[in-house]
Every structure is written in structure tokens, then in C-alpha cells.
GROMACS .gro file of C-alpha atoms in nm:
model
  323
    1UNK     CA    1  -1.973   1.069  -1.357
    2UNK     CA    2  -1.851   1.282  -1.106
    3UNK     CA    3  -1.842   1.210  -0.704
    4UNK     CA    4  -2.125   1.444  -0.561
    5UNK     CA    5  -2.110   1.581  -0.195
    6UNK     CA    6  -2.344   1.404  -0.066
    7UNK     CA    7  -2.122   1.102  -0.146
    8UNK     CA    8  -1.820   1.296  -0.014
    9UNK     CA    9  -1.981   1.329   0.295
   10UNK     CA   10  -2.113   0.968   0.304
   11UNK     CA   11  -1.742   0.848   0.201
   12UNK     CA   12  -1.592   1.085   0.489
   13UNK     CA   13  -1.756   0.961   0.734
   14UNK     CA   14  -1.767   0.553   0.669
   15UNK     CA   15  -1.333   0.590   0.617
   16UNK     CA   16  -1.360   0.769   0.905
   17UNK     CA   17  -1.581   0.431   1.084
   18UNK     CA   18  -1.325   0.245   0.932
   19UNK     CA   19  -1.027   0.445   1.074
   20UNK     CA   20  -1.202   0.436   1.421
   21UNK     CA   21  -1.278   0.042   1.415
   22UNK     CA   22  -0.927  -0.060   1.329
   23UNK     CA   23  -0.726   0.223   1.577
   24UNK     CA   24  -0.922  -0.044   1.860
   25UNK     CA   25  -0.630  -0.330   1.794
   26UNK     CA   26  -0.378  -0.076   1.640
   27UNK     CA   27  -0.416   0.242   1.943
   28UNK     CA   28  -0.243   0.564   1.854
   29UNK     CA   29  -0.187   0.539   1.483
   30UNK     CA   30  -0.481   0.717   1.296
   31UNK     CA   31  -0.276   0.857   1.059
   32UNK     CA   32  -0.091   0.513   0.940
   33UNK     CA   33  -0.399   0.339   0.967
   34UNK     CA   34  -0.557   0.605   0.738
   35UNK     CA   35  -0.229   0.598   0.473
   36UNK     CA   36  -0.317   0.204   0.446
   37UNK     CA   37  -0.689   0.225   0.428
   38UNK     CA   38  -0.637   0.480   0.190
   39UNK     CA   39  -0.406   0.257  -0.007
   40UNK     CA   40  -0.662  -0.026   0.010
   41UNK     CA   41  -0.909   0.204  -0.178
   42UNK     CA   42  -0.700   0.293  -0.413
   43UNK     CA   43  -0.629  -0.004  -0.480
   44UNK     CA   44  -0.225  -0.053  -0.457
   45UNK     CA   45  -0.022  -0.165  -0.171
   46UNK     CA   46   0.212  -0.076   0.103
   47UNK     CA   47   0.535  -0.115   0.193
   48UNK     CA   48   0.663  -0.132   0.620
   49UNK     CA   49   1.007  -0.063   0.660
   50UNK     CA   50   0.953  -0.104   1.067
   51UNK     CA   51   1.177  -0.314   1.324
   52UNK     CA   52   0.971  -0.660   1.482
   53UNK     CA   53   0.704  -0.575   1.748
   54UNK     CA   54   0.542  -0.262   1.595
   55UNK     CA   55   0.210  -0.429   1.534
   56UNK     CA   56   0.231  -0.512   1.166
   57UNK     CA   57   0.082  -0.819   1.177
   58UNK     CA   58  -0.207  -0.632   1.407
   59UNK     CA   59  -0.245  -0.412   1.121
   60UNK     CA   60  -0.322  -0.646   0.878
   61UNK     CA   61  -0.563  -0.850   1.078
   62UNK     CA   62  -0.775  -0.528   1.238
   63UNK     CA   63  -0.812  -0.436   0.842
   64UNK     CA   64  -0.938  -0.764   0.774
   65UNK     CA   65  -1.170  -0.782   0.996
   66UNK     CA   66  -1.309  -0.436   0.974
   67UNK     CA   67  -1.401  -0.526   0.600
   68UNK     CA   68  -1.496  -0.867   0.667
   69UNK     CA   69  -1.203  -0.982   0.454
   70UNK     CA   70  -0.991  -1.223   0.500
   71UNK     CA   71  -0.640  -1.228   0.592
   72UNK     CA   72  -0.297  -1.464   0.576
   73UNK     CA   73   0.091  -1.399   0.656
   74UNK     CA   74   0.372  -1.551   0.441
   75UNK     CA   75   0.683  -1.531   0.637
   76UNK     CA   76   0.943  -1.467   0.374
   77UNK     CA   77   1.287  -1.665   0.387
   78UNK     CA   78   1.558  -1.751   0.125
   79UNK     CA   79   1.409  -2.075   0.078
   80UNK     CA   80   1.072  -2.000   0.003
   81UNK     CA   81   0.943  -2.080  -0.336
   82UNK     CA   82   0.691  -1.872  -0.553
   83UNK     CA   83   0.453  -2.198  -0.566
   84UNK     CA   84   0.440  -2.138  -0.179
   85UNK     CA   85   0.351  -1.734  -0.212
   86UNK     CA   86   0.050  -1.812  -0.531
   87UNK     CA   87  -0.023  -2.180  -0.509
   88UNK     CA   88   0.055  -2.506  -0.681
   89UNK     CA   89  -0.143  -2.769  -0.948
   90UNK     CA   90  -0.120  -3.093  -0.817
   91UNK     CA   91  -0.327  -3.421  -1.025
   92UNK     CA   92  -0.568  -3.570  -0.831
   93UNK     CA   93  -0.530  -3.933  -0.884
   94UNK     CA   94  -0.951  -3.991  -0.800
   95UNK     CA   95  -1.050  -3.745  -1.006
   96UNK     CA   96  -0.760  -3.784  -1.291
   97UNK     CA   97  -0.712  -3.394  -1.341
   98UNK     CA   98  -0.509  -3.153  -1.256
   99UNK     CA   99  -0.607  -2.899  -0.977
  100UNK     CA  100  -0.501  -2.590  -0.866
  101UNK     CA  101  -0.458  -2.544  -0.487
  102UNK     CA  102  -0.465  -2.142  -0.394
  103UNK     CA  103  -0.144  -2.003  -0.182
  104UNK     CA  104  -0.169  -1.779   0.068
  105UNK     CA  105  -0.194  -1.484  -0.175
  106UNK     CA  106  -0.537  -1.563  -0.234
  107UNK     CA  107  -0.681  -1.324   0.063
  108UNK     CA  108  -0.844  -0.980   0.136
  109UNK     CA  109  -0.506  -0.848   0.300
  110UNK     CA  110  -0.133  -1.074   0.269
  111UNK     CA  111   0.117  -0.965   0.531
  112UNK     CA  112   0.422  -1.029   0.292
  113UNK     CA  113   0.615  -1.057   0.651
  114UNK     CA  114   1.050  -0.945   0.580
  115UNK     CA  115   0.969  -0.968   0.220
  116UNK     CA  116   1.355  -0.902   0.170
  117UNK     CA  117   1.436  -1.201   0.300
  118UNK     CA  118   1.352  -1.440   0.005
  119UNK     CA  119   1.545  -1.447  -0.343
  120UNK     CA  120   1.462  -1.179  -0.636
  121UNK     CA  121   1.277  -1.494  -0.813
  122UNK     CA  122   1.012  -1.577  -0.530
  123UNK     CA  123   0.973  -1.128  -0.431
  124UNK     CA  124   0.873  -1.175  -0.816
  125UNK     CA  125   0.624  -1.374  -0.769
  126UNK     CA  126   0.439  -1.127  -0.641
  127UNK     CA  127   0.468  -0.875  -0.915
  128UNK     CA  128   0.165  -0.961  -1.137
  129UNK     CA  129  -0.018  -1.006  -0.856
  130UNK     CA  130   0.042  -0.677  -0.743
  131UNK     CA  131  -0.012  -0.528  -1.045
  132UNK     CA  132  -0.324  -0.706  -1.204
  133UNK     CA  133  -0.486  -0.854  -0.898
  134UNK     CA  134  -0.420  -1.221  -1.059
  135UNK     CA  135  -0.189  -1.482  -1.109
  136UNK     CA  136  -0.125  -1.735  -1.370
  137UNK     CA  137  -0.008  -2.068  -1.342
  138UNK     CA  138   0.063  -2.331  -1.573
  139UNK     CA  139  -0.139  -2.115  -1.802
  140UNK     CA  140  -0.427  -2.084  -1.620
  141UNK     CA  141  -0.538  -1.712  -1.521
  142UNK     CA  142  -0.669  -1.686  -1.124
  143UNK     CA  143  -0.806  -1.399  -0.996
  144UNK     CA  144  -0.763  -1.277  -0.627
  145UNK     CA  145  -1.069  -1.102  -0.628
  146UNK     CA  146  -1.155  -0.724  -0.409
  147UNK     CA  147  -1.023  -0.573  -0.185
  148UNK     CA  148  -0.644  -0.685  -0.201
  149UNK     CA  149  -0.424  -0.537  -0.014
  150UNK     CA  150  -0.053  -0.675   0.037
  151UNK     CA  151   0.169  -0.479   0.323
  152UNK     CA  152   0.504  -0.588   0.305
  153UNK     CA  153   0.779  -0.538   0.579
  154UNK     CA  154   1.131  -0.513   0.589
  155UNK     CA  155   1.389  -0.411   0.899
  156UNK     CA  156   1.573  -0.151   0.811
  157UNK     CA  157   1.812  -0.283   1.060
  158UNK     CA  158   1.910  -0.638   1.034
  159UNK     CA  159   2.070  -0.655   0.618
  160UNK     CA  160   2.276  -0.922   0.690
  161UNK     CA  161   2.106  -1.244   0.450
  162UNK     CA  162   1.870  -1.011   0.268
  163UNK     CA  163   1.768  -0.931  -0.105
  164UNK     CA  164   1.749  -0.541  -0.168
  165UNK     CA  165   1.397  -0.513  -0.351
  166UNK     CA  166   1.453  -0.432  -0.718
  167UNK     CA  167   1.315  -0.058  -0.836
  168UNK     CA  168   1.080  -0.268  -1.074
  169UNK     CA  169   0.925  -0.420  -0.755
  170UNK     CA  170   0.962  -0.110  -0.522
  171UNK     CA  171   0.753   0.092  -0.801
  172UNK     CA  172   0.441  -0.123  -0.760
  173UNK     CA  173   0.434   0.012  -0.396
  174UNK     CA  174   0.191   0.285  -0.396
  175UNK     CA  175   0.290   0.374  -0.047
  176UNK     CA  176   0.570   0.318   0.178
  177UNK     CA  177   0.553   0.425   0.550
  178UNK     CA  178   0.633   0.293   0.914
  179UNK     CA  179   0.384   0.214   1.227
  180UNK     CA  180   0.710   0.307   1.473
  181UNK     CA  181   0.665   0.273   1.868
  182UNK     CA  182   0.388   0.424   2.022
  183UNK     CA  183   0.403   0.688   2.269
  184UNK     CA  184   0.425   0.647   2.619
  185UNK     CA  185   0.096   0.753   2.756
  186UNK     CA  186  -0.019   0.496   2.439
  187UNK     CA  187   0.196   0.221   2.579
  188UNK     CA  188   0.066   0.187   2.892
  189UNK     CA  189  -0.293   0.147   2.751
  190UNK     CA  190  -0.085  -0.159   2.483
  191UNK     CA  191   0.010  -0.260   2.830
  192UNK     CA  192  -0.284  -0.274   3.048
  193UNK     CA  193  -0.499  -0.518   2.813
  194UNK     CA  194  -0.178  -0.795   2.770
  195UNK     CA  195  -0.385  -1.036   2.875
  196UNK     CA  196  -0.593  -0.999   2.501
  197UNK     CA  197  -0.312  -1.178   2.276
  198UNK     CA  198  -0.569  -1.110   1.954
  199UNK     CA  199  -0.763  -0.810   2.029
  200UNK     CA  200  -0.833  -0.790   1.636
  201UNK     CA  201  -1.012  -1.107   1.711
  202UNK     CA  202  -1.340  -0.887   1.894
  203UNK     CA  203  -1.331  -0.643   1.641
  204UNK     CA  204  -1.694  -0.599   1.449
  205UNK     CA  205  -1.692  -0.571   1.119
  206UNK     CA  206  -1.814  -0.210   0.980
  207UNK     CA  207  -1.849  -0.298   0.605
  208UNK     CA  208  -1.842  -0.626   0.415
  209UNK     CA  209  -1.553  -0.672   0.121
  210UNK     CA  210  -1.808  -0.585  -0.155
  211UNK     CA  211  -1.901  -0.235  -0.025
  212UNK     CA  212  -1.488  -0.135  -0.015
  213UNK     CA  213  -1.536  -0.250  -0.408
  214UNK     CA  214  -1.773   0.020  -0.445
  215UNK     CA  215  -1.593   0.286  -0.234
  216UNK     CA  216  -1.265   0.219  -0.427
  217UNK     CA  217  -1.521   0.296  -0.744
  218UNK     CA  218  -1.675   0.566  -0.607
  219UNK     CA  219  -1.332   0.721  -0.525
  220UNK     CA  220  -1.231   0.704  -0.883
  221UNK     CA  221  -1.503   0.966  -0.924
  222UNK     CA  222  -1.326   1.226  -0.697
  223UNK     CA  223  -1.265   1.549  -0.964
  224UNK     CA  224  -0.943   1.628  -1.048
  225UNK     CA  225  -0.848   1.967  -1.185
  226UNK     CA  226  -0.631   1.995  -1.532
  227UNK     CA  227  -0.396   2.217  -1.324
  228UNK     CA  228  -0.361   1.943  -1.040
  229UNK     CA  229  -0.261   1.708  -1.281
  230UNK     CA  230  -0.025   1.949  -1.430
  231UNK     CA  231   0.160   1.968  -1.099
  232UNK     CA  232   0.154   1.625  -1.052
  233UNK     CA  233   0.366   1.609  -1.415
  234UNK     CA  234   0.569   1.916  -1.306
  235UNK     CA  235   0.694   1.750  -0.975
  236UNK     CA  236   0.718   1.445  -1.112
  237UNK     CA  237   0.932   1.565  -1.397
  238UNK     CA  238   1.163   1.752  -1.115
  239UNK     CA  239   1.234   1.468  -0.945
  240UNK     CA  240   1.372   1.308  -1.247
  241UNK     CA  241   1.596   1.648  -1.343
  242UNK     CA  242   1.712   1.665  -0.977
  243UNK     CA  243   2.108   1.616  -1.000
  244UNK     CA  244   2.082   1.380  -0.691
  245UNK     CA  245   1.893   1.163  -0.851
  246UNK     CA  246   1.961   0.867  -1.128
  247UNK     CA  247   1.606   0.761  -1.168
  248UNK     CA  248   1.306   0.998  -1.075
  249UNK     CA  249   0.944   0.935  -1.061
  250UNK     CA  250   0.765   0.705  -1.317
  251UNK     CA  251   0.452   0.767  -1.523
  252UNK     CA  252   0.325   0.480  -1.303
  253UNK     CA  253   0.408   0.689  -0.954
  254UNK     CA  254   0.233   0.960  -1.115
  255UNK     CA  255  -0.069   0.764  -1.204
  256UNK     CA  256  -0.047   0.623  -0.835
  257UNK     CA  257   0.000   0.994  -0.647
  258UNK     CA  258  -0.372   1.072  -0.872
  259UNK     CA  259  -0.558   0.764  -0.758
  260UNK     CA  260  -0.478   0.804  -0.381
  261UNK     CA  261  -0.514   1.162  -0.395
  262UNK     CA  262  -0.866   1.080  -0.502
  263UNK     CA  263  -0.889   0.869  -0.214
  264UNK     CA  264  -0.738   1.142   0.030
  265UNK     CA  265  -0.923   1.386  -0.078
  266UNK     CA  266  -1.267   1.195  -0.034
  267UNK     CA  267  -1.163   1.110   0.277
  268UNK     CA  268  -1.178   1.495   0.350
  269UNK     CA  269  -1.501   1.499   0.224
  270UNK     CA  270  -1.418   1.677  -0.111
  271UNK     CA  271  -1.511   1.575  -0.436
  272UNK     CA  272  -1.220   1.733  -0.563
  273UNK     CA  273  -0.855   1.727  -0.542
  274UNK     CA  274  -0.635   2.050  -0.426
  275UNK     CA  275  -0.286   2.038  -0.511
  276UNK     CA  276  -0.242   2.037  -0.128
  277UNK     CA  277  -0.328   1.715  -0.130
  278UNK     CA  278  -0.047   1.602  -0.327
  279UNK     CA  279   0.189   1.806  -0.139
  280UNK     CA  280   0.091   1.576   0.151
  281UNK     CA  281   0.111   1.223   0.009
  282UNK     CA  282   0.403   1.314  -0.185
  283UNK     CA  283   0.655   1.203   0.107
  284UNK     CA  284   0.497   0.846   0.122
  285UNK     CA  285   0.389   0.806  -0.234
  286UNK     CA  286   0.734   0.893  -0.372
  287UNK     CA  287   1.032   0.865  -0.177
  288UNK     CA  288   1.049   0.509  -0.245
  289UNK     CA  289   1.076   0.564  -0.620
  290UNK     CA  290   1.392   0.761  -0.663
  291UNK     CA  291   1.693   0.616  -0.703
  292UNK     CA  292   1.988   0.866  -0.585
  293UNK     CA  293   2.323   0.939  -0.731
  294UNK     CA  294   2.562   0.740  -0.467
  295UNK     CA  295   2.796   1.040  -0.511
  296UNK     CA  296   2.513   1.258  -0.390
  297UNK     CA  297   2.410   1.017  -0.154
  298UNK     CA  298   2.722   0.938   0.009
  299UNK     CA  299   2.730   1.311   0.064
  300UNK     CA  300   2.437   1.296   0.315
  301UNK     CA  301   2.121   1.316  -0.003
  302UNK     CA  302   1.843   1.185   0.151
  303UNK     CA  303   1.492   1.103  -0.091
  304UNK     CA  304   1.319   1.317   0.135
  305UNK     CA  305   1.615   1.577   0.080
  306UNK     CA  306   1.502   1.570  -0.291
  307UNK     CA  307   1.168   1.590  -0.201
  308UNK     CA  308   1.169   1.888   0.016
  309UNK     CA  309   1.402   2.050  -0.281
  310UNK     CA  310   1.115   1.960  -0.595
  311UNK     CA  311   0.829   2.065  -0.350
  312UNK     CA  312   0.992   2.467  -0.268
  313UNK     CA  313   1.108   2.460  -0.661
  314UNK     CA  314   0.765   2.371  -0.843
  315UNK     CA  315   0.485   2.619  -0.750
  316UNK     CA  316   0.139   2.496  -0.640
  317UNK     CA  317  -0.161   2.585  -0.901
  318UNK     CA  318  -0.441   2.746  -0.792
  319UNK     CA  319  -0.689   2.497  -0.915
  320UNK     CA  320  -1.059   2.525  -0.870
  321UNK     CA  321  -1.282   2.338  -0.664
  322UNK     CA  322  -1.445   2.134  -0.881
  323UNK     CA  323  -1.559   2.075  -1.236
   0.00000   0.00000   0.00000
């Protein structure tokens, strides 16, 4: 089945209710906020590379609240422990068995809070759960249910005591992005309501956690044309020929520029995908994944550098409309 307009239209305007609702707590940053709900629906995650006091935490809480979700922060430090991230089994001595007590992973939206800070074995912990939407401990499969969402921050500025995130955990980002410092006319608005420490806290909610279930559904309906997909593969495959770069883009960043394309493009109200569409998630969807030659990056490559160079060498189809 394929997305109709009507549903287009109807998807169009609840992101954009959605957009609206959560740009209350987070002012002046419709286009992030729309990158991360979009993320949401497409069910992958984000990554904030952002120095302290941009509003992540803000973020995380408007969402949650929007979709009458829940939400919960893990504040990531070297001695953290991947039993504190999923949860633990402890035996009840009254009951005689074994239970399993649920970490702060199990939640709508996780603010994985300087995720860089913690050892490679506890950022690991993470992995299935990013992946599969589950964890498993001491055998035992757990499901985190829908919507999950985990936004994970780093500052690009402080490395000293930090664990560079592996590609193998970078790659299960389907975005990465920033929030950055609002604008002056912007700040004095942030300023003028100081008094509201929690202004996420009045926010009503605009759809409950089961209705962003079916959106993220419906969005996997959105049509995409054989020669879209063709220049997803042909970029992709660029990236990975580029001389600057070691590693390129994976089958799985492919796979994750198609389902948030589908998202984008609904969020347009289209039921189709147009290659521009890719052009403009390719930037957040993909810079993350490339590893660069340090020969080529010590001479000033950038990721976006090798973006801007695959995007002017592959030309853009022109794909139809729909199906």
C-alpha cells in the first residue's frame, strides 16, 4: 500500500502541530526540532555534538511531552556501568525469583547526556537497543516498546577524559546535528520567561505515543521512485570511492537516508520522494559515517568537503512523482 494524499496532507499538517507544540520550550529551532521529529518517525536516533546550555535536555522533554511519552536522562561518566543504562535482575528474597528492574533506557525519548564520556563497553550497551528497540539480559529479551528515540550529546570542545564513539556505534545514528545558540532577538524572548525553569512542563500533549506508531507506519508508505533509489546507491557508492575517504557510506546509511526521506518528504505533504530530498538530508544523515584519510584530513578535508564533492559529481534523476 501506498501513502495517498489525503494522508500526505493529514501527515503534513499533524508534524507540522508537532513542530509548533515543541518550538514553545525549544523557541527558534524549527528546523532541528523537525530533523529530530523526523528521526523519531523514522524510527532511528540522533546524535548532538553541541557545547552545555543549548537546550538539549529541553529538547528531549518538549518531545516527550508533545507525544505523551515519557522521558529520562542518563548522565554518562567513565564509571557508569551498562546494568545502570538497561537495568539489572535482582532475586527477590519474598517472592524467591529473580526480577528484572528496567534502567533508564526503558522510555519514549533517553537523553544519552556526554555519551563520550563512559567506556566503549557501557556506549555498547546501547547498541542493540538502538538497533532492535530491545535489550536482553541474562537471557531474557525486553522490549522498549514505540516511539524510542535516544539523542545523544557530546562537546565537541572539552576531549580531555573522553571515549571517541566507535564507527560501529556512530553508524546506528541516523542523524547527527547541533541545536547551537539562538539568535539574539530569540534570546531575549529565552530571557524574559526565566522565571519558568520547566516550560516543557505546560506543554499539552498533541498526540498520544500510539498514534506516532502509526505515523512512523504510515510514513513507510511514502513512494519511492526506482531512480531515487538509484541515486541514493550512486552517492552512496561515491562517498566510498572518494580518495579522502577510508570508509564511505554503509548499506545501513543508505537504508537510513530512504526511511527519513520518506519521513521528509511526508512532512512536505508528498507521497513521494524527489531526489531533492536526499540532497537535503544528505549533510545530516551522512557526514557522520565517513571516515577520512588523516593524510587528507590533516590537509584541511572536511566530511562535508566530501559531501559537497559526491553531491556536484553524481547527477540528480529526474524521477517521477509517484507510482
Amino acid at each position: 500500500m501506498t501513502m495517498t494524499p489525503e494522508q500526505a496532507a493529514w501527515f503534513q499538517g499533524t508534524f507540522a502541530r508537532l513542530v509548533d507544540n515543541v518550538d514553545q520550550a525549544l523557541m527558534g529551532k524549527r528546523d532541528v526540532v523537525a530533523l529530530v521529529l523526523s528521526a523519531m518517525l523514522a524510527e532511528g536516533h540522533v546524535l548532538l555534538e553541541d557545547a552545555p546550555g543549548t537546550g538539549k535536555t529541553s529538547l528531549a522533554k518538549a518531545l516527550a511531552a508533545t507525544v505523551q511519552g515519557t522521558s529520562s536522562r542518563i548522565q554518562f561518566t567513565p564509571d557508569l556501568l551498562p546494568s545502570d543504562v538497561t537495568g539489572v535482575t535482582i532475586y527477590d528474597q519474598t517472592s524467591h525469583r529473580f526480577e528484572f528492574h528496567r534502567g533508564p533506557v526503558f522510555a519514549s525519548i533517553v537523553l544519552a547526556d556526554e555519551i563520550n564520556r563512559a567506556s566503549p563497553k557501557t556506549q555498547s550497551a546501547l547498541l542493540e537497543v538502538m538497533e532492535e528497540s530491545r535489550i536482553t539480559v541474562d537471557g531474557v529479551t525486553h522490549d522498549v516498546g514505540r516511539p524510542f528515540l535516544v539523542i545523544a550529546t557530546q562537546n565537541p570542545i572539552e576531549q580531555a577524559g573522553t571515549y571517541k564513539l566507535p564507527e560501529a556505534q556512530l553508524d546506528r545514528f541516523l542523524v547527527k546535528t547541533s541545536i547551537g545558540y539562538p539568535d539574539l532577538a530569540v534570546a531575549e524572548r529565552i530571557l524574559a520567561g526565566a522565571a519558568d525553569r520547566n516550560p516543557s512542563a505546560h506543554l499539552p500533549a498533541i498526540i498520544t505515543t500510539g498514534a506516532v506508531a502509526d505515523m512512523a507506519d504510515l510514513a513507510g508508505t511514502v513512494h519511492v521512485d526506482p531512480a531515487v533509489l538509484r541515486y541514493t546507491a550512486q552517492l552512496a557508492e561515491a562517498t566510498r570511492n572518494d580518495p579522502a575517504t577510508r570508509v564511505g557510506v554503509s548499506v545501513r546509511g543508505s537504508l537510513a537516508m530512504i526511511r527519513v526521506a520518506k519521513v521528509y518528504a511526508a512532512a512536505q505533504g508528498r507521497h513521494f520522494v524527489l531526489p531533492d530530498d536526499v540532497k537535503a538530508l544528505v549533510a545530516p544523515v551522512w557526514t557522520h559515517r565517513l571516515v577520512l584519510d588523516p593524510e587528507a584530513e590533516f590537509a584541511g578535508t572536511s566530511a562535508e568537503t566530501v559531501i559537497g564533492r559526491v553531491l556536484e559529481s553524481v547527477a540528480a534523476p529526474q524521477a517521477r512523482s509517484a507510482a
